[in-house]
Amino acid sequence: DVERSRGLGDVYKRQVHSGMGAATSTQGSSDTDFAVTVASGVNNYGSGNKYYLDGVVSPLVHLVQGKTYDFDQSDSSNSGHPLRFSETANGSHGGGSEYTTGVTTNGSAGSSGAYTRIQVTASTSDTLFYYCTSHSNMGGEVNASLSTGGDLSVTEALARVVSYIRT
């Protein structure tokens, strides 16, 4: 089941079957895939090209220790927009550097099979930011939980909430 909440009191649930959406997809050695696309939108940085994760513009992503997550960048809209992690908001554009602990990448953004994978362990930074290495202001925040529970949550920016709860 996937429960979504948008705005005040507007809550609905929909069933997601394995293979029908990134919320329940398990491919390769990854526990969860996020389908990454790039399109015009608005996030905490303002308007312009933004990362969308599973169709949500630059959401705050909660990751669970002991799990592995793939940020699938095979969609052609990702071409020229490699996603990486940093401990600094807006990554290298905000004066930070790329975070590489437990992170692997494959292929070129926008090509078949391209992804950025993060394995969340006890040594993973509690707060990370995903960003585009080529363009400023496209990404969002990642919080790593010490919990080893099976729940995965995604919180949408700008006071809209989308929660993916794995059962």
PDB file of C-alpha atoms in Angstrom:
ATOM      1  CA  ASP A   1       0.000   0.000   0.000  1.00  0.00           C
ATOM      2  CA  VAL A   2       1.089   3.537  -0.661  1.00  0.00           C
ATOM      3  CA  GLU A   3      -0.509   6.332   1.317  1.00  0.00           C
ATOM      4  CA  ARG A   4      -0.284   9.875  -0.004  1.00  0.00           C
ATOM      5  CA  SER A   5      -1.260  13.082   1.731  1.00  0.00           C
ATOM      6  CA  ARG A   6      -1.389  16.445  -0.032  1.00  0.00           C
ATOM      7  CA  GLY A   7      -2.512  19.668   1.552  1.00  0.00           C
ATOM      8  CA  LEU A   8      -4.923  19.821   4.473  1.00  0.00           C
ATOM      9  CA  GLY A   9      -6.847  16.641   5.052  1.00  0.00           C
ATOM     10  CA  ASP A  10      -6.542  15.380   1.475  1.00  0.00           C
ATOM     11  CA  VAL A  11      -5.346  11.831   2.120  1.00  0.00           C
ATOM     12  CA  TYR A  12      -5.716   8.866  -0.158  1.00  0.00           C
ATOM     13  CA  LYS A  13      -4.257   5.399  -0.515  1.00  0.00           C
ATOM     14  CA  ARG A  14      -3.467   3.440  -3.602  1.00  0.00           C
ATOM     15  CA  GLN A  15      -2.191  -0.074  -4.048  1.00  0.00           C
ATOM     16  CA  VAL A  16       1.203  -0.438  -5.695  1.00  0.00           C
ATOM     17  CA  HIS A  17       2.086  -3.886  -6.959  1.00  0.00           C
ATOM     18  CA  SER A  18       5.659  -5.064  -7.365  1.00  0.00           C
ATOM     19  CA  GLY A  19       7.090  -3.851 -10.642  1.00  0.00           C
ATOM     20  CA  MET A  20       4.445  -1.135 -11.170  1.00  0.00           C
ATOM     21  CA  GLY A  21       6.266   1.712  -9.446  1.00  0.00           C
ATOM     22  CA  ALA A  22       9.551   2.702  -7.922  1.00  0.00           C
ATOM     23  CA  ALA A  23       8.012   2.653  -4.446  1.00  0.00           C
ATOM     24  CA  THR A  24       8.006  -1.144  -4.491  1.00  0.00           C
ATOM     25  CA  SER A  25      10.618  -1.901  -7.124  1.00  0.00           C
ATOM     26  CA  THR A  26      13.570  -4.058  -6.166  1.00  0.00           C
ATOM     27  CA  GLN A  27      16.065  -4.490  -8.974  1.00  0.00           C
ATOM     28  CA  GLY A  28      19.576  -5.866  -8.747  1.00  0.00           C
ATOM     29  CA  SER A  29      21.071  -5.480  -5.277  1.00  0.00           C
ATOM     30  CA  SER A  30      19.061  -2.350  -4.528  1.00  0.00           C
ATOM     31  CA  ASP A  31      16.287  -2.388  -1.929  1.00  0.00           C
ATOM     32  CA  THR A  32      14.475   0.603  -3.439  1.00  0.00           C
ATOM     33  CA  ASP A  33      14.646   2.503  -6.718  1.00  0.00           C
ATOM     34  CA  PHE A  34      13.723   6.139  -7.197  1.00  0.00           C
ATOM     35  CA  ALA A  35      12.864   7.022 -10.796  1.00  0.00           C
ATOM     36  CA  VAL A  36      14.718  10.304 -11.406  1.00  0.00           C
ATOM     37  CA  THR A  37      13.575  12.728 -14.095  1.00  0.00           C
ATOM     38  CA  VAL A  38      14.439  16.352 -14.836  1.00  0.00           C
ATOM     39  CA  ALA A  39      11.829  18.989 -15.705  1.00  0.00           C
ATOM     40  CA  SER A  40      11.013  22.599 -15.006  1.00  0.00           C
ATOM     41  CA  GLY A  41       9.593  23.183 -11.551  1.00  0.00           C
ATOM     42  CA  VAL A  42       9.881  25.010  -8.246  1.00  0.00           C
ATOM     43  CA  ASN A  43      11.734  23.828  -5.133  1.00  0.00           C
ATOM     44  CA  ASN A  44      13.307  25.507  -2.084  1.00  0.00           C
ATOM     45  CA  TYR A  45      15.959  27.044  -4.358  1.00  0.00           C
ATOM     46  CA  GLY A  46      13.425  28.682  -6.716  1.00  0.00           C
ATOM     47  CA  SER A  47      12.279  27.859 -10.234  1.00  0.00           C
ATOM     48  CA  GLY A  48      14.051  26.197 -13.160  1.00  0.00           C
ATOM     49  CA  ASN A  49      15.114  22.647 -14.008  1.00  0.00           C
ATOM     50  CA  LYS A  50      14.671  20.352 -10.980  1.00  0.00           C
ATOM     51  CA  TYR A  51      15.079  16.715 -10.099  1.00  0.00           C
ATOM     52  CA  TYR A  52      11.816  14.821  -9.739  1.00  0.00           C
ATOM     53  CA  LEU A  53      11.928  11.593  -7.708  1.00  0.00           C
ATOM     54  CA  ASP A  54       9.038   9.284  -8.539  1.00  0.00           C
ATOM     55  CA  GLY A  55       7.249  12.309 -10.001  1.00  0.00           C
ATOM     56  CA  VAL A  56       7.700  14.572  -6.962  1.00  0.00           C
ATOM     57  CA  VAL A  57       9.768  17.757  -7.375  1.00  0.00           C
ATOM     58  CA  SER A  58      12.942  17.731  -5.202  1.00  0.00           C
ATOM     59  CA  PRO A  59      11.424  15.910  -2.209  1.00  0.00           C
ATOM     60  CA  LEU A  60      13.045  15.464   1.192  1.00  0.00           C
ATOM     61  CA  VAL A  61      13.999  11.772   1.204  1.00  0.00           C
ATOM     62  CA  HIS A  62      14.229   9.617   4.345  1.00  0.00           C
ATOM     63  CA  LEU A  63      16.516   6.603   4.010  1.00  0.00           C
ATOM     64  CA  VAL A  64      16.733   3.686   6.426  1.00  0.00           C
ATOM     65  CA  GLN A  65      20.000   2.234   7.729  1.00  0.00           C
ATOM     66  CA  GLY A  66      20.748  -1.209   6.335  1.00  0.00           C
ATOM     67  CA  LYS A  67      19.010  -0.505   3.018  1.00  0.00           C
ATOM     68  CA  THR A  68      20.396   0.305  -0.429  1.00  0.00           C
ATOM     69  CA  TYR A  69      18.766   2.878  -2.696  1.00  0.00           C
ATOM     70  CA  ASP A  70      19.168   3.411  -6.444  1.00  0.00           C
ATOM     71  CA  PHE A  71      18.451   6.811  -7.949  1.00  0.00           C
ATOM     72  CA  ASP A  72      17.704   5.596 -11.486  1.00  0.00           C
ATOM     73  CA  GLN A  73      18.850   8.195 -14.013  1.00  0.00           C
ATOM     74  CA  SER A  74      18.177   6.216 -17.181  1.00  0.00           C
ATOM     75  CA  ASP A  75      15.397   8.571 -18.339  1.00  0.00           C
ATOM     76  CA  SER A  76      16.655  10.761 -21.219  1.00  0.00           C
ATOM     77  CA  SER A  77      15.646  13.942 -19.343  1.00  0.00           C
ATOM     78  CA  ASN A  78      18.653  13.283 -17.045  1.00  0.00           C
ATOM     79  CA  SER A  79      21.167  13.805 -19.884  1.00  0.00           C
ATOM     80  CA  GLY A  80      23.733  16.337 -18.678  1.00  0.00           C
ATOM     81  CA  HIS A  81      22.399  16.223 -15.099  1.00  0.00           C
ATOM     82  CA  PRO A  82      24.474  13.727 -13.058  1.00  0.00           C
ATOM     83  CA  LEU A  83      22.994  13.294  -9.568  1.00  0.00           C
ATOM     84  CA  ARG A  84      25.436  13.133  -6.665  1.00  0.00           C
ATOM     85  CA  PHE A  85      25.355  13.557  -2.876  1.00  0.00           C
ATOM     86  CA  SER A  86      27.021  16.133  -0.617  1.00  0.00           C
ATOM     87  CA  GLU A  87      26.963  17.075   3.052  1.00  0.00           C
ATOM     88  CA  THR A  88      26.430  20.682   1.901  1.00  0.00           C
ATOM     89  CA  ALA A  89      23.198  22.100   0.504  1.00  0.00           C
ATOM     90  CA  ASN A  90      23.480  22.478  -3.288  1.00  0.00           C
ATOM     91  CA  GLY A  91      26.697  20.400  -3.240  1.00  0.00           C
ATOM     92  CA  SER A  92      29.706  21.836  -5.048  1.00  0.00           C
ATOM     93  CA  HIS A  93      27.629  24.878  -6.037  1.00  0.00           C
ATOM     94  CA  GLY A  94      27.182  25.655  -2.309  1.00  0.00           C
ATOM     95  CA  GLY A  95      30.894  25.290  -1.498  1.00  0.00           C
ATOM     96  CA  GLY A  96      30.699  21.601  -0.595  1.00  0.00           C
ATOM     97  CA  SER A  97      32.165  18.469  -2.112  1.00  0.00           C
ATOM     98  CA  GLU A  98      30.829  15.167  -3.355  1.00  0.00           C
ATOM     99  CA  TYR A  99      29.936  12.627  -0.646  1.00  0.00           C
ATOM    100  CA  THR A 100      31.208   9.199  -1.700  1.00  0.00           C
ATOM    101  CA  THR A 101      30.939   6.930   1.372  1.00  0.00           C
ATOM    102  CA  GLY A 102      28.788   3.968   0.351  1.00  0.00           C
ATOM    103  CA  VAL A 103      27.959   5.639  -2.987  1.00  0.00           C
ATOM    104  CA  THR A 104      28.497   4.064  -6.403  1.00  0.00           C
ATOM    105  CA  THR A 105      27.525   5.350  -9.826  1.00  0.00           C
ATOM    106  CA  ASN A 106      26.920   3.545 -13.081  1.00  0.00           C
ATOM    107  CA  GLY A 107      26.772   4.900 -16.627  1.00  0.00           C
ATOM    108  CA  SER A 108      26.040   8.406 -17.835  1.00  0.00           C
ATOM    109  CA  ALA A 109      22.930  10.251 -16.702  1.00  0.00           C
ATOM    110  CA  GLY A 110      20.260   9.909 -19.380  1.00  0.00           C
ATOM    111  CA  SER A 111      21.568   6.552 -20.655  1.00  0.00           C
ATOM    112  CA  SER A 112      20.087   3.112 -20.162  1.00  0.00           C
ATOM    113  CA  GLY A 113      21.251   1.587 -16.862  1.00  0.00           C
ATOM    114  CA  ALA A 114      22.498   4.882 -15.347  1.00  0.00           C
ATOM    115  CA  TYR A 115      22.086   5.258 -11.592  1.00  0.00           C
ATOM    116  CA  THR A 116      23.570   6.614  -8.398  1.00  0.00           C
ATOM    117  CA  ARG A 117      23.378   4.053  -5.581  1.00  0.00           C
ATOM    118  CA  ILE A 118      23.770   4.708  -1.867  1.00  0.00           C
ATOM    119  CA  GLN A 119      24.116   2.033   0.771  1.00  0.00           C
ATOM    120  CA  VAL A 120      22.966   3.444   4.122  1.00  0.00           C
ATOM    121  CA  THR A 121      25.090   2.246   7.055  1.00  0.00           C
ATOM    122  CA  ALA A 122      25.883   3.444  10.574  1.00  0.00           C
ATOM    123  CA  SER A 123      28.655   5.606   9.083  1.00  0.00           C
ATOM    124  CA  THR A 124      26.366   7.373   6.573  1.00  0.00           C
ATOM    125  CA  SER A 125      26.028  11.066   7.308  1.00  0.00           C
ATOM    126  CA  ASP A 126      22.680  11.846   8.958  1.00  0.00           C
ATOM    127  CA  THR A 127      21.956  14.687   6.520  1.00  0.00           C
ATOM    128  CA  LEU A 128      22.923  14.683   2.866  1.00  0.00           C
ATOM    129  CA  PHE A 129      21.836  16.675  -0.151  1.00  0.00           C
ATOM    130  CA  TYR A 130      21.372  15.392  -3.694  1.00  0.00           C
ATOM    131  CA  TYR A 131      22.461  17.791  -6.395  1.00  0.00           C
ATOM    132  CA  CYS A 132      23.389  18.076 -10.062  1.00  0.00           C
ATOM    133  CA  THR A 133      27.146  18.352 -10.613  1.00  0.00           C
ATOM    134  CA  SER A 134      26.555  20.513 -13.695  1.00  0.00           C
ATOM    135  CA  HIS A 135      23.771  22.872 -12.596  1.00  0.00           C
ATOM    136  CA  SER A 136      22.912  24.674  -9.386  1.00  0.00           C
ATOM    137  CA  ASN A 137      19.639  24.505  -7.426  1.00  0.00           C
ATOM    138  CA  MET A 138      18.188  21.263  -8.850  1.00  0.00           C
ATOM    139  CA  GLY A 139      18.166  18.980  -5.814  1.00  0.00           C
ATOM    140  CA  GLY A 140      16.946  18.409  -2.301  1.00  0.00           C
ATOM    141  CA  GLU A 141      17.761  16.893   1.073  1.00  0.00           C
ATOM    142  CA  VAL A 142      18.292  13.308   2.264  1.00  0.00           C
ATOM    143  CA  ASN A 143      17.999  12.214   5.896  1.00  0.00           C
ATOM    144  CA  ALA A 144      19.414   8.849   6.923  1.00  0.00           C
ATOM    145  CA  SER A 145      17.627   7.140   9.787  1.00  0.00           C
ATOM    146  CA  LEU A 146      19.308   4.967  12.390  1.00  0.00           C
ATOM    147  CA  SER A 147      16.220   2.773  12.341  1.00  0.00           C
ATOM    148  CA  THR A 148      16.440  -0.539  10.566  1.00  0.00           C
ATOM    149  CA  GLY A 149      12.662  -0.642  10.108  1.00  0.00           C
ATOM    150  CA  GLY A 150      11.101  -1.351   6.733  1.00  0.00           C
ATOM    151  CA  ASP A 151       9.414   2.008   6.186  1.00  0.00           C
ATOM    152  CA  LEU A 152      10.509   4.453   3.517  1.00  0.00           C
ATOM    153  CA  SER A 153       9.200   8.011   3.588  1.00  0.00           C
ATOM    154  CA  VAL A 154       9.423  10.807   1.059  1.00  0.00           C
ATOM    155  CA  THR A 155       8.359  14.298   2.093  1.00  0.00           C
ATOM    156  CA  GLU A 156       7.542  16.738  -0.679  1.00  0.00           C
ATOM    157  CA  ALA A 157       8.898  20.288  -0.456  1.00  0.00           C
ATOM    158  CA  LEU A 158       6.677  23.339  -0.156  1.00  0.00           C
ATOM    159  CA  ALA A 159       4.382  21.917   2.540  1.00  0.00           C
ATOM    160  CA  ARG A 160       3.014  19.076   0.381  1.00  0.00           C
ATOM    161  CA  VAL A 161       3.623  15.635   1.848  1.00  0.00           C
ATOM    162  CA  VAL A 162       3.915  12.323   0.057  1.00  0.00           C
ATOM    163  CA  SER A 163       4.633   9.301   2.235  1.00  0.00           C
ATOM    164  CA  TYR A 164       5.570   5.921   0.850  1.00  0.00           C
ATOM    165  CA  ILE A 165       5.035   3.293   3.520  1.00  0.00           C
ATOM    166  CA  ARG A 166       6.274  -0.205   2.747  1.00  0.00           C
ATOM    167  CA  THR A 167       4.304  -2.987   4.395  1.00  0.00           C
TER     168      THR A 167
END
